[in-house]
Tab-separated table of C-alpha atoms (C1' of nucleotides) in Angstrom:
chain	number	residue	atom	x	y	z
V	1	UNK	CA	81.907	85.515	77.965
V	2	UNK	CA	79.271	87.814	79.332
V	3	UNK	CA	78.425	90.726	77.078
V	4	UNK	CA	78.267	92.823	80.192
V	5	UNK	CA	82.029	92.583	80.504
V	6	UNK	CA	82.642	94.051	77.082
V	7	UNK	CA	80.246	96.815	77.974
V	8	UNK	CA	82.115	97.594	81.166
V	9	UNK	CA	85.404	97.827	79.362
V	10	UNK	CA	83.863	100.045	76.707
V	11	UNK	CA	82.487	102.349	79.371
V	12	UNK	CA	85.902	102.537	81.015
V	13	UNK	CA	87.597	103.195	77.699
V	14	UNK	CA	85.191	105.946	76.801
V	15	UNK	CA	85.442	107.572	80.205
V	16	UNK	CA	89.211	107.717	79.909
V	17	UNK	CA	89.218	108.882	76.307
V	18	UNK	CA	90.984	105.709	75.180
V	19	UNK	CA	90.343	103.632	72.088
V	20	UNK	CA	88.878	100.287	71.190
V	21	UNK	CA	91.305	98.056	69.388
V	22	UNK	CA	91.247	94.546	68.030
V	23	UNK	CA	94.014	93.532	70.439
V	24	UNK	CA	92.023	94.651	73.445
V	25	UNK	CA	88.994	92.810	72.125
V	26	UNK	CA	90.941	89.624	71.604
V	27	UNK	CA	92.588	89.780	74.986
V	28	UNK	CA	89.295	90.385	76.760
V	29	UNK	CA	87.672	87.530	74.906
V	30	UNK	CA	90.445	85.063	75.653
V	31	UNK	CA	90.611	85.973	79.330
V	32	UNK	CA	86.903	85.588	79.959
V	33	UNK	CA	86.538	82.476	77.839
V	34	UNK	CA	87.369	80.633	81.058
V	35	UNK	CA	87.452	81.271	84.784
V	36	UNK	CA	91.048	80.149	85.149
V	37	UNK	CA	93.821	82.201	86.635
V	38	UNK	CA	96.633	83.066	84.295
V	39	UNK	CA	100.051	84.656	84.154
V	40	UNK	CA	100.906	87.195	81.457
V	41	UNK	CA	102.886	84.526	79.696
V	42	UNK	CA	100.080	81.986	79.811
V	43	UNK	CA	97.728	84.589	78.435
V	44	UNK	CA	100.190	85.315	75.654
V	45	UNK	CA	100.251	81.636	74.752
V	46	UNK	CA	96.467	81.365	74.818
V	47	UNK	CA	96.278	84.341	72.514
V	48	UNK	CA	98.675	82.789	70.055
V	49	UNK	CA	96.637	79.579	70.096
V	50	UNK	CA	93.553	81.638	69.424
V	51	UNK	CA	95.192	83.199	66.408
V	52	UNK	CA	95.837	86.588	67.947
V	53	UNK	CA	99.132	88.268	67.173
V	54	UNK	CA	99.065	90.698	70.091
V	55	UNK	CA	102.581	91.273	71.403
V	56	UNK	CA	103.814	90.674	74.917
V	57	UNK	CA	104.060	94.417	75.485
V	58	UNK	CA	100.424	94.842	74.561
V	59	UNK	CA	99.471	91.965	76.827
V	60	UNK	CA	101.181	93.648	79.763
V	61	UNK	CA	99.719	97.048	78.936
V	62	UNK	CA	96.224	95.641	78.558
V	63	UNK	CA	96.433	93.732	81.823
V	64	UNK	CA	97.228	96.983	83.569
V	65	UNK	CA	94.222	98.535	81.868
V	66	UNK	CA	91.887	95.729	82.879
V	67	UNK	CA	93.036	95.933	86.487
V	68	UNK	CA	92.347	99.666	86.488
V	69	UNK	CA	88.915	98.965	85.037
V	70	UNK	CA	88.437	96.496	87.890
V	71	UNK	CA	87.660	93.635	85.514
V	72	UNK	CA	90.476	91.443	86.809
V	73	UNK	CA	92.706	91.419	89.883
V	74	UNK	CA	96.366	90.628	90.208
V	75	UNK	CA	97.149	88.080	92.890
V	76	UNK	CA	100.498	86.914	94.218
V	77	UNK	CA	100.968	83.181	94.288
V	78	UNK	CA	104.579	83.484	95.343
V	79	UNK	CA	106.235	82.178	92.212
V	80	UNK	CA	107.819	85.391	91.055
V	81	UNK	CA	105.236	86.525	88.573
V	82	UNK	CA	101.851	88.130	88.925
V	83	UNK	CA	98.868	85.879	88.399
V	84	UNK	CA	95.601	87.390	87.265
V	85	UNK	CA	92.161	86.338	88.458
V	86	UNK	CA	89.105	87.012	86.272
V	87	UNK	CA	86.562	85.923	88.883
V	88	UNK	CA	86.212	89.076	90.924
V	89	UNK	CA	83.307	90.263	88.814
V	90	UNK	CA	81.113	87.363	89.879
V	91	UNK	CA	82.664	87.009	93.331
V	92	UNK	CA	83.985	90.390	94.451
V	93	UNK	CA	85.044	89.227	97.908
V	94	UNK	CA	86.487	85.831	97.297
V	95	UNK	CA	89.672	84.575	98.869
V	96	UNK	CA	92.296	82.004	97.949
V	97	UNK	CA	93.505	78.816	99.497
V	98	UNK	CA	96.752	77.591	98.021
V	99	UNK	CA	97.811	73.986	98.430
V	100	UNK	CA	101.431	73.833	99.561
V	101	UNK	CA	101.752	70.361	98.037
V	102	UNK	CA	100.521	70.891	94.501
V	103	UNK	CA	99.915	74.603	94.140
V	104	UNK	CA	96.230	74.152	93.472
V	105	UNK	CA	94.261	77.296	94.188
V	106	UNK	CA	90.793	77.024	95.686
V	107	UNK	CA	88.542	80.049	95.724
V	108	UNK	CA	86.091	80.549	98.534
V	109	UNK	CA	83.846	83.169	100.069
V	110	UNK	CA	82.605	83.641	103.592
V	111	UNK	CA	80.387	86.396	104.878
V	112	UNK	CA	81.515	85.982	108.478
V	113	UNK	CA	85.050	86.548	107.333
V	114	UNK	CA	84.064	89.668	105.434
V	115	UNK	CA	82.265	91.054	108.422
V	116	UNK	CA	85.152	90.318	110.737
V	117	UNK	CA	87.637	91.961	108.379
V	118	UNK	CA	85.462	95.004	108.239
V	119	UNK	CA	85.305	95.272	112.022
V	120	UNK	CA	89.037	94.767	112.415
V	121	UNK	CA	89.785	97.450	109.869
V	122	UNK	CA	87.543	100.022	111.500
V	123	UNK	CA	88.868	99.179	114.921
V	124	UNK	CA	92.323	100.076	113.646
V	125	UNK	CA	91.072	103.443	112.452
V	126	UNK	CA	90.871	102.737	108.751
V	127	UNK	CA	88.228	102.527	106.102
V	128	UNK	CA	88.116	99.148	104.329
V	129	UNK	CA	89.125	99.170	100.680
V	130	UNK	CA	89.981	95.619	99.830
V	131	UNK	CA	90.931	92.549	101.751
V	132	UNK	CA	92.375	89.249	100.797
V	133	UNK	CA	92.854	86.216	102.906
V	134	UNK	CA	95.475	83.906	101.586
V	135	UNK	CA	95.521	80.498	103.184
V	136	UNK	CA	98.343	78.074	102.597
V	137	UNK	CA	97.268	74.569	103.439
V	138	UNK	CA	98.222	70.953	102.954
V	139	UNK	CA	96.150	68.488	101.030
V	140	UNK	CA	94.429	65.959	103.304
V	141	UNK	CA	94.114	63.567	100.434
V	142	UNK	CA	97.843	63.519	99.824
V	143	UNK	CA	98.386	62.890	103.492
V	144	UNK	CA	95.820	60.135	103.837
V	145	UNK	CA	96.169	58.355	100.541
V	146	UNK	CA	99.782	59.127	99.829
V	147	UNK	CA	99.055	60.808	96.546
V	148	UNK	CA	96.944	63.535	95.078
V	149	UNK	CA	95.813	63.776	91.463
V	150	UNK	CA	96.495	67.505	91.385
V	151	UNK	CA	100.089	66.987	92.371
V	152	UNK	CA	100.639	64.426	89.661
V	153	UNK	CA	99.152	66.797	87.101
V	154	UNK	CA	101.273	69.650	88.371
V	155	UNK	CA	104.421	67.571	87.961
V	156	UNK	CA	103.476	66.503	84.481
V	157	UNK	CA	102.896	70.078	83.451
V	158	UNK	CA	106.134	71.192	85.082
V	159	UNK	CA	104.089	73.698	86.999
V	160	UNK	CA	105.882	75.897	89.429
V	161	UNK	CA	104.889	75.155	92.964
V	162	UNK	CA	104.177	77.855	95.550
V	163	UNK	CA	107.148	79.625	97.058
V	164	UNK	CA	109.374	78.058	94.541
V	165	UNK	CA	110.799	79.639	91.476
V	166	UNK	CA	111.772	77.612	88.429
Q	1	UNK	CA	118.135	91.319	120.162
Q	2	UNK	CA	117.029	88.294	122.083
Q	3	UNK	CA	119.767	85.742	122.684
Q	4	UNK	CA	117.164	83.108	122.015
Q	5	UNK	CA	117.148	84.082	118.362
Q	6	UNK	CA	120.847	83.441	117.946
Q	7	UNK	CA	120.328	80.109	119.634
Q	8	UNK	CA	117.576	79.163	117.233
Q	9	UNK	CA	119.690	79.985	114.239
Q	10	UNK	CA	122.610	78.021	115.672
Q	11	UNK	CA	120.367	75.015	116.211
Q	12	UNK	CA	119.136	75.252	112.635
Q	13	UNK	CA	122.665	75.605	111.309
Q	14	UNK	CA	123.896	72.611	113.281
Q	15	UNK	CA	120.956	70.465	112.244
Q	16	UNK	CA	121.622	71.181	108.592
Q	17	UNK	CA	125.374	70.733	108.825
Q	18	UNK	CA	125.970	74.355	107.868
Q	19	UNK	CA	128.472	76.802	109.293
Q	20	UNK	CA	128.483	79.854	111.458
Q	21	UNK	CA	130.003	82.853	109.764
Q	22	UNK	CA	130.583	86.445	110.704
Q	23	UNK	CA	128.298	87.571	107.867
Q	24	UNK	CA	125.409	85.523	109.188
Q	25	UNK	CA	126.015	86.886	112.672
Q	26	UNK	CA	126.050	90.453	111.466
Q	27	UNK	CA	122.941	90.031	109.378
Q	28	UNK	CA	121.022	88.429	112.220
Q	29	UNK	CA	122.081	91.161	114.596
Q	30	UNK	CA	121.116	93.989	112.262
Q	31	UNK	CA	117.733	92.469	111.427
Q	32	UNK	CA	116.689	91.938	115.021
Q	33	UNK	CA	118.060	95.239	116.256
Q	34	UNK	CA	114.612	96.568	115.361
Q	35	UNK	CA	111.142	95.268	114.659
Q	36	UNK	CA	110.887	97.063	111.331
Q	37	UNK	CA	110.138	95.408	108.042
Q	38	UNK	CA	112.876	95.619	105.440
Q	39	UNK	CA	113.668	94.850	101.841
Q	40	UNK	CA	116.906	93.095	100.889
Q	41	UNK	CA	118.241	96.415	99.712
Q	42	UNK	CA	117.350	98.226	102.912
Q	43	UNK	CA	118.993	95.477	104.894
Q	44	UNK	CA	122.092	95.819	102.744
Q	45	UNK	CA	122.208	99.536	103.504
Q	46	UNK	CA	121.727	98.970	107.211
Q	47	UNK	CA	124.568	96.498	107.149
Q	48	UNK	CA	126.879	98.932	105.458
Q	49	UNK	CA	125.975	101.587	108.034
Q	50	UNK	CA	126.762	99.077	110.737
Q	51	UNK	CA	130.191	98.481	109.247
Q	52	UNK	CA	129.449	95.076	107.783
Q	53	UNK	CA	130.864	94.299	104.376
Q	54	UNK	CA	128.526	91.413	103.550
Q	55	UNK	CA	127.705	91.386	99.862
Q	56	UNK	CA	124.264	91.580	98.300
Q	57	UNK	CA	124.515	87.954	97.255
Q	58	UNK	CA	125.166	86.927	100.837
Q	59	UNK	CA	122.276	89.068	102.025
Q	60	UNK	CA	119.926	87.273	99.640
Q	61	UNK	CA	121.309	83.869	100.535
Q	62	UNK	CA	121.044	84.533	104.246
Q	63	UNK	CA	117.493	85.812	103.954
Q	64	UNK	CA	116.538	82.530	102.333
Q	65	UNK	CA	118.232	80.731	105.191
Q	66	UNK	CA	116.441	82.739	107.865
Q	67	UNK	CA	113.088	82.123	106.214
Q	68	UNK	CA	113.803	78.380	106.185
Q	69	UNK	CA	114.737	78.597	109.852
Q	70	UNK	CA	111.414	80.326	110.395
Q	71	UNK	CA	113.034	83.355	112.003
Q	72	UNK	CA	111.594	85.812	109.509
Q	73	UNK	CA	108.819	85.724	106.916
Q	74	UNK	CA	108.691	87.210	103.467
Q	75	UNK	CA	105.611	89.318	102.817
Q	76	UNK	CA	104.388	90.905	99.606
Q	77	UNK	CA	103.582	94.584	99.846
Q	78	UNK	CA	102.963	94.857	96.138
Q	79	UNK	CA	105.875	97.068	95.202
Q	80	UNK	CA	107.822	94.518	93.225
Q	81	UNK	CA	110.255	93.352	95.845
Q	82	UNK	CA	109.939	91.007	98.787
Q	83	UNK	CA	109.687	92.637	102.178
Q	84	UNK	CA	110.791	90.706	105.241
Q	85	UNK	CA	109.074	90.762	108.604
Q	86	UNK	CA	111.046	89.879	111.735
Q	87	UNK	CA	108.036	89.876	114.063
Q	88	UNK	CA	106.680	86.399	113.530
Q	89	UNK	CA	108.711	85.036	116.424
Q	90	UNK	CA	106.840	87.149	118.945
Q	91	UNK	CA	103.548	87.156	117.030
Q	92	UNK	CA	103.316	83.987	114.937
Q	93	UNK	CA	99.806	84.660	113.657
Q	94	UNK	CA	99.815	88.348	112.977
Q	95	UNK	CA	98.330	89.935	109.895
Q	96	UNK	CA	98.936	93.139	107.970
Q	97	UNK	CA	96.854	96.146	107.164
Q	98	UNK	CA	98.354	98.295	104.452
Q	99	UNK	CA	97.292	101.897	104.051
Q	100	UNK	CA	96.521	102.609	100.403
Q	101	UNK	CA	97.286	106.277	100.962
Q	102	UNK	CA	100.704	106.184	102.544
Q	103	UNK	CA	101.798	102.574	102.491
Q	104	UNK	CA	101.982	102.343	106.264
Q	105	UNK	CA	101.775	98.770	107.475
Q	106	UNK	CA	99.909	98.006	110.694
Q	107	UNK	CA	100.307	94.605	112.301
Q	108	UNK	CA	97.427	93.074	114.199
Q	109	UNK	CA	96.280	89.778	115.657
Q	110	UNK	CA	92.844	88.399	116.269
Q	111	UNK	CA	91.956	85.021	117.699
Q	112	UNK	CA	88.497	84.976	116.158
Q	113	UNK	CA	90.079	85.433	112.788
Q	114	UNK	CA	92.507	82.580	113.422
Q	115	UNK	CA	89.707	80.288	114.467
Q	116	UNK	CA	87.597	81.195	111.470
Q	117	UNK	CA	90.499	80.612	109.087
Q	118	UNK	CA	91.071	77.252	110.632
Q	119	UNK	CA	87.435	76.238	110.186
Q	120	UNK	CA	87.323	77.455	106.601
Q	121	UNK	CA	90.441	75.528	105.724
Q	122	UNK	CA	89.176	72.253	107.188
Q	123	UNK	CA	85.812	72.711	105.568
Q	124	UNK	CA	87.595	72.841	102.222
Q	125	UNK	CA	89.345	69.564	102.973
Q	126	UNK	CA	92.773	70.919	103.824
Q	127	UNK	CA	95.041	71.052	106.801
Q	128	UNK	CA	96.038	74.591	107.827
Q	129	UNK	CA	99.677	75.490	107.364
Q	130	UNK	CA	99.833	79.232	107.339
Q	131	UNK	CA	97.390	82.003	106.709
Q	132	UNK	CA	97.740	85.671	106.116
Q	133	UNK	CA	95.087	88.273	105.896
Q	134	UNK	CA	96.134	91.303	103.997
Q	135	UNK	CA	93.848	94.275	104.354
Q	136	UNK	CA	94.176	97.300	102.158
Q	137	UNK	CA	92.494	100.272	103.743
Q	138	UNK	CA	92.279	104.035	103.588
Q	139	UNK	CA	93.423	106.313	106.350
Q	140	UNK	CA	90.496	107.925	108.172
Q	141	UNK	CA	92.749	110.695	109.353
Q	142	UNK	CA	93.683	111.667	105.824
Q	143	UNK	CA	90.043	111.674	104.890
Q	144	UNK	CA	88.856	113.689	107.866
Q	145	UNK	CA	91.722	116.095	108.346
Q	146	UNK	CA	92.938	116.279	104.792
Q	147	UNK	CA	96.420	115.142	105.633
Q	148	UNK	CA	98.247	112.355	107.345
Q	149	UNK	CA	101.693	112.567	108.912
Q	150	UNK	CA	102.635	109.167	107.571
Q	151	UNK	CA	101.930	110.224	104.024
Q	152	UNK	CA	104.086	113.306	104.358
Q	153	UNK	CA	106.915	111.191	105.731
Q	154	UNK	CA	106.497	108.655	102.944
Q	155	UNK	CA	106.781	111.390	100.349
Q	156	UNK	CA	109.842	112.890	101.951
Q	157	UNK	CA	111.546	109.532	102.002
Q	158	UNK	CA	110.533	108.824	98.412
Q	159	UNK	CA	109.006	105.622	99.684
Q	160	UNK	CA	107.315	103.439	97.186
Q	161	UNK	CA	103.626	103.272	97.746
Q	162	UNK	CA	101.618	100.040	97.520
Q	163	UNK	CA	100.867	98.741	94.048
Q	164	UNK	CA	103.258	101.166	92.559
Q	165	UNK	CA	106.723	100.487	91.342
Q	166	UNK	CA	109.423	103.156	91.203
J	1	DC	C1'	141.654	68.710	104.931
J	2	DT	C1'	137.076	69.195	102.824
J	3	DG	C1'	133.116	70.960	101.936
J	4	DA	C1'	130.438	75.130	103.051
J	5	DT	C1'	130.495	80.175	102.213
J	6	DT	C1'	131.650	84.347	100.174
J	7	DG	C1'	132.229	88.111	96.684
J	8	DC	C1'	132.135	89.311	92.201
J	9	DA	C1'	130.255	89.667	87.975
J	10	DA	C1'	127.475	87.676	84.715
J	11	DA	C1'	123.123	85.764	83.919
J	12	DT	C1'	118.124	85.283	84.572
J	13	DG	C1'	113.304	86.217	84.295
J	14	DC	C1'	109.574	89.202	84.574
J	15	DT	C1'	108.094	93.583	83.357
J	16	DT	C1'	108.524	98.247	81.511
J	17	DT	C1'	109.781	101.629	78.034
J	18	DG	C1'	111.557	104.491	73.926
J	19	DC	C1'	110.562	105.000	69.442
J	20	DA	C1'	108.715	104.856	64.799
J	21	DC	C1'	104.790	103.404	62.518
J	22	DG	C1'	99.852	102.466	62.153
J	23	DC	C1'	95.234	103.132	63.070
J	24	DC	C1'	90.833	104.706	65.757
J	25	DA	C1'	87.757	108.500	66.432
L	1	DT	C1'	94.258	114.962	61.446
L	2	DG	C1'	95.674	114.264	66.228
L	3	DG	C1'	96.898	111.218	69.307
L	4	DC	C1'	96.409	106.863	71.280
L	5	DG	C1'	97.977	102.051	70.607
L	6	DT	C1'	101.127	98.647	68.876
L	7	DG	C1'	105.316	95.953	68.015
L	8	DC	C1'	109.993	95.555	68.498
L	9	DA	C1'	114.015	95.606	70.752
L	10	DA	C1'	116.364	97.570	74.321
L	11	DA	C1'	116.303	98.716	78.976
L	12	DG	C1'	115.228	98.046	84.075
L	13	DC	C1'	115.115	95.720	88.421
L	14	DA	C1'	115.109	92.365	91.780
L	15	DT	C1'	117.078	88.170	92.402
L	16	DT	C1'	119.923	84.087	91.347
L	17	DT	C1'	124.015	81.676	90.012
L	18	DG	C1'	128.827	80.062	88.297
L	19	DC	C1'	133.227	80.207	89.811
L	20	DA	C1'	137.513	80.782	92.176
L	21	DA	C1'	139.159	82.091	96.519
L	22	DT	C1'	138.462	81.709	101.506
L	23	DC	C1'	137.133	79.925	105.730
L	24	DA	C1'	134.929	77.004	109.420
L	25	DG	C1'	134.981	72.698	111.788
DNA sequence: CTGATTGCAAATGCTTTGCACGCCA
DNA sequence: TGGCGTGCAAAGCATTTGCAATCAG
C-alpha cells in the first residue's frame, strides 16, 4: 500500500474533525493490499483472516467514509450488493467491462471516450462530475473454444454471476 | 400504448408456454401509458390508482418477466432500489445523464459513442452485448441562476436524490 | 384437467441504526 | 473530559419465496 493513501485519509479525517482508530487503519491496509474489487462481506472476511476484529457495522461505516474521502468508489455489478473499487486513485477515469458469461470485470481507460462524454454532457447543458461506462459483453474465448477458465473458476467459487442473485 | 408492445409480450408468453392474465395486461398497460421511469413501488401505486388490484409480489414477478422479454430495462439510479425504463423499445441504445443536484434523468443517444463502445469492447477481446453510459453531472442552471425548477419539484415530492437513501 | 399464476405473509439478504461502553485528542 | 467510534443486536427496506387457492388453455 502506498503511504500516500494513508496520508490522504489522515488529511480527510483531520479536516472533518474525526479520529484515527485502529479499525480504520486495518481496513485501509487490507483494502489497499490488493487492487481487487470487494463487497463489504468479502472485506469483512479478509479482515478476519488478517486478524482484525472490526465488526460488520464498522466495515460499513468505514466504507462510507472512504467513499466520501474519494479513496474508493462504489460500483454496481448487478448482484444486489455494492462492490467497491480501490483503483480510482491510480486510474480516476477508468470504466468497467463485465463478462456476461463469467462475471469477470475488466477495467479500461480511453481518452477519446472521456472527451466524448465531456462533450455530450456540456451539449445537454450540464457540467461533468463523474461518468462511468459499463459494458456488458460476452467472452470470445468461451464462444470459440467452448470454455473459459474464468467461468470455471467462478463456478468453483460459487461466485454470483451478473444480473443474478444467489 | 403501442399495440405492438402487447403483441411482443404475447409472443414471448406463447414461446415460453406461459399464460395471459389480467394482471399482466394491466401492468403492461400502466407501464406504457407513459414514458416515465418507475420503481416497483411507484408502479404499484399507479396500478392502484388505475383500479388494478395486482399485488406487490405480482408486480415484482411481472417486472422480471418484462425484462426477460426485453420490453423494459432495469437501471440503477443509486438510491437503493431498481428503477425501470420503458424507453428501450423506441431507443435501444440510449444512455442516462443523472443530475447530482436534483436527480433529474436525461436520456440521450449518440452514434459516435456506440461505435466507440463497440471498438473498445472488441479490442478487449469481447463481443458486445449491452452498454450503458451513466453520466453524473451538475446542473448549469442551478449554478448560474442559483436555483433549478427540477430541484424545487424534487424537494416538494420528497424524491430521493442520487446516492442517497431515504 | 393440469400446470401456471396469484395473493398473502413469512423469509431473505444487504445495510443502517440505537444504545451503552470505550477510547482518541 | 468531551465526543467520536465501536460492537452488538435490533431494525429497515427492497425483494423473493412457500404455499394454498385460483385460473387459463
